[in-house]
C-alpha positions as CSV (number, residue, x, y, z in Angstrom):
1,M,-13.5,5.5,-1.5
2,T,-16.6,7.4,-0.6
3,H,-16.5,10.5,1.6
4,D,-17.1,8.5,4.8
5,R,-14.3,6.0,4.0
6,F,-16.7,3.3,3.2
7,M,-16.9,1.8,-0.3
8,P,-20.0,-0.4,-1.0
9,I,-19.0,-3.8,-2.4
10,H,-22.4,-4.3,-4.0
11,D,-24.6,-1.9,-5.8
12,P,-26.8,-0.6,-2.9
13,E,-30.0,-0.3,-4.9
14,L,-29.8,-3.8,-6.3
15,L,-28.6,-5.2,-2.9
16,A,-31.8,-3.7,-1.3
17,R,-33.8,-5.8,-3.8
18,G,-31.9,-8.9,-2.8
19,E,-29.5,-9.0,-5.8
20,R,-25.8,-9.2,-5.1
21,V,-24.3,-7.3,-8.0
22,L,-20.9,-5.7,-7.6
23,G,-20.9,-1.9,-7.5
24,G,-19.1,0.2,-10.1
25,E,-16.2,1.4,-7.9
26,F,-15.7,-2.0,-6.5
27,K,-15.8,-3.6,-9.9
28,A,-13.2,-1.1,-11.3
29,M,-11.0,-1.7,-8.3
30,S,-11.3,-5.5,-8.8
31,E,-10.3,-5.2,-12.5
32,R,-7.3,-3.2,-11.6
33,V,-6.3,-5.7,-8.9
34,L,-6.3,-8.5,-11.6
35,R,-4.2,-6.3,-13.9
36,A,-1.7,-5.3,-11.2
37,T,-1.4,-8.9,-10.1
38,E,-0.7,-10.0,-13.6
39,L,2.0,-7.3,-14.1
40,T,3.7,-8.0,-10.7
41,S,3.7,-11.8,-11.5
42,R,5.7,-11.0,-14.6
43,L,8.0,-8.6,-12.8
44,N,8.7,-11.2,-10.1
45,A,9.6,-13.9,-12.8
46,L,12.3,-11.7,-14.6
47,P,16.0,-12.4,-14.1
48,F,17.3,-10.1,-11.3
49,D,19.7,-8.4,-13.7
50,D,17.1,-7.5,-16.3
51,E,17.0,-3.8,-15.4
52,A,15.3,-2.7,-18.6
53,G,12.5,-5.3,-18.2
54,K,12.0,-4.4,-14.5
55,A,11.8,-0.7,-15.4
56,A,9.3,-1.3,-18.2
57,L,7.1,-3.4,-16.0
58,L,7.2,-1.0,-13.0
59,E,6.2,1.8,-15.3
60,R,3.2,-0.1,-16.3
61,I,2.4,-1.1,-12.7
62,L,2.8,2.5,-11.4
63,G,1.4,4.3,-14.4
64,R,4.5,6.4,-14.7
65,P,8.3,6.0,-14.9
66,L,10.2,5.5,-11.6
67,P,11.7,8.7,-10.2
68,A,15.5,9.2,-10.3
69,G,17.4,6.8,-7.9
70,V,14.4,4.6,-7.0
71,T,15.4,1.0,-6.4
72,I,12.8,-1.8,-6.0
73,Y,14.0,-5.3,-5.5
74,P,11.6,-8.0,-6.5
75,P,9.6,-9.9,-5.5
76,F,7.3,-6.8,-5.3
77,Y,3.6,-6.9,-4.7
78,T,0.9,-4.3,-5.1
79,D,-2.9,-4.6,-5.5
80,H,-3.3,-1.4,-7.5
81,G,0.0,0.4,-8.1
82,L,-1.5,3.6,-9.6
83,R,-1.9,5.1,-6.2
84,L,1.7,4.4,-5.0
85,D,3.6,7.7,-5.1
86,L,7.4,7.1,-4.8
87,A,9.8,10.1,-4.5
88,E,13.4,10.3,-5.5
89,R,16.0,7.9,-3.9
90,V,13.3,5.5,-2.4
91,F,14.7,2.0,-1.7
92,V,12.3,-0.9,-1.5
93,N,13.9,-4.3,-0.5
94,Q,12.7,-7.8,-1.5
95,G,9.2,-9.1,-0.6
96,C,7.4,-5.9,0.1
97,T,3.6,-5.5,-0.3
98,F,1.8,-2.2,-1.0
99,L,-2.0,-2.4,-0.9
100,D,-2.3,1.1,-2.2
101,Y,-5.9,1.6,-3.3
102,A,-6.4,4.5,-0.8
103,G,-3.0,5.9,-1.6
104,I,0.6,5.5,-0.3
105,R,3.2,8.2,-0.5
106,L,6.9,7.5,0.3
107,G,8.9,10.7,0.6
108,E,12.4,11.2,-0.7
109,G,15.1,8.9,0.7
110,V,12.8,6.5,2.4
111,M,14.3,3.0,2.9
112,V,11.9,0.0,3.2
113,G,13.3,-3.3,4.7
114,P,12.4,-6.7,3.3
115,K,8.9,-8.1,3.7
116,A,7.4,-4.7,4.9
117,T,3.7,-4.4,4.3
118,F,1.7,-1.2,3.7
119,I,-2.1,-1.6,3.9
120,T,-4.6,1.2,3.1
121,I,-7.8,-0.9,2.7
122,G,-9.7,-3.3,4.9
123,H,-13.2,-4.2,6.1
124,P,-15.4,-2.8,8.9
125,V,-15.2,-4.6,12.2
126,D,-19.0,-4.9,12.4
127,P,-20.0,-8.3,11.1
128,D,-23.1,-6.9,9.4
129,E,-21.0,-4.4,7.4
130,R,-17.9,-6.6,6.8
131,R,-19.1,-8.2,3.6
132,R,-20.9,-5.1,2.3
133,F,-18.1,-2.5,2.5
134,L,-14.4,-1.8,2.2
135,T,-12.8,0.8,4.4
136,G,-9.6,2.7,3.8
137,A,-7.3,5.6,4.4
138,P,-4.0,6.7,2.8
139,I,-0.5,6.2,4.3
140,D,1.9,9.1,4.2
141,V,5.6,8.5,4.9
142,A,7.8,11.6,5.1
143,E,11.3,12.0,3.9
144,N,14.3,10.0,5.1
145,V,12.2,7.5,7.0
146,W,13.5,3.9,7.5
147,I,11.0,1.1,7.7
148,G,12.5,-2.1,9.2
149,A,12.1,-5.6,7.9
150,G,8.6,-7.2,8.3
151,A,7.0,-4.0,9.7
152,T,3.3,-3.5,9.0
153,I,1.9,0.0,8.3
154,L,-1.9,0.3,8.7
155,P,-4.5,2.5,7.0
156,G,-4.4,6.2,7.8
157,V,-0.9,6.3,9.4
158,S,1.5,9.2,8.8
159,I,5.1,8.7,9.6
160,G,7.2,11.9,10.3
161,R,10.5,12.9,8.7
162,D,13.7,11.0,9.9
163,A,11.6,8.5,11.9
164,V,12.6,4.8,12.3
165,V,10.1,1.9,12.5
166,A,11.8,-1.1,14.0
167,A,11.6,-4.6,12.4
168,G,8.4,-6.4,13.0
169,T,6.5,-3.4,14.4
170,V,2.8,-2.9,13.6
171,V,2.2,0.8,13.1
172,A,-1.5,1.7,13.8
173,D,-0.9,5.3,15.0
174,D,1.0,8.2,13.6
175,V,4.7,8.3,14.2
176,P,6.3,11.6,15.2
177,A,9.3,12.9,13.3
178,T,12.8,11.9,14.6
179,S,11.6,9.1,16.6
180,L,12.0,5.3,16.8
181,V,8.9,3.1,17.2
182,A,9.2,-0.5,18.1
183,G,7.1,-3.4,19.5
184,P,4.0,-5.2,18.5
185,K,2.0,-1.9,18.7
186,G,4.5,0.7,17.5
187,T,5.4,2.5,20.7
188,V,7.7,5.5,20.7
189,R,11.0,4.2,22.3
190,R,13.3,7.1,21.6
191,R,13.3,10.7,20.3
192,W,16.3,12.7,18.9
């Protein structure tokens, strides 16, 4: 992403001349998306007990071996993979999606419920910019956090140590440590 969190989809100089040619950064990202999708498709078709096959494909998806004690239950989806940083003892349940182009870090001992979604990239709201740019910001999840089933974590969010995100919550703002957020807009419901 460029310094102002906008990535041009098309080459700006060629676009100014009326040519819609994909920009270099966008083209490279698109190629990685195709590769990651191919690899996750293969991962998700393996027999559940093929631990060696899963480990080999996850290493190719993430660009490195899984840290000690990491568990990922397929189906598993990512659009990039190389910017998904998993610490030791992370648990990811079935059907989770990680759109990690701008970077996602899950700290040690994080537990992620089924069908949770982490999104680091999107489009500007302005209709004139929507088809011209991508926007993005990293997600940082501290140690010992529990993300409930079906939760959605949006770009730029940080979740503090020992926090809990309730099932179905949409998290658009930072979550303080040792707190429970719940509801359609991730409101702090309790602190400890």
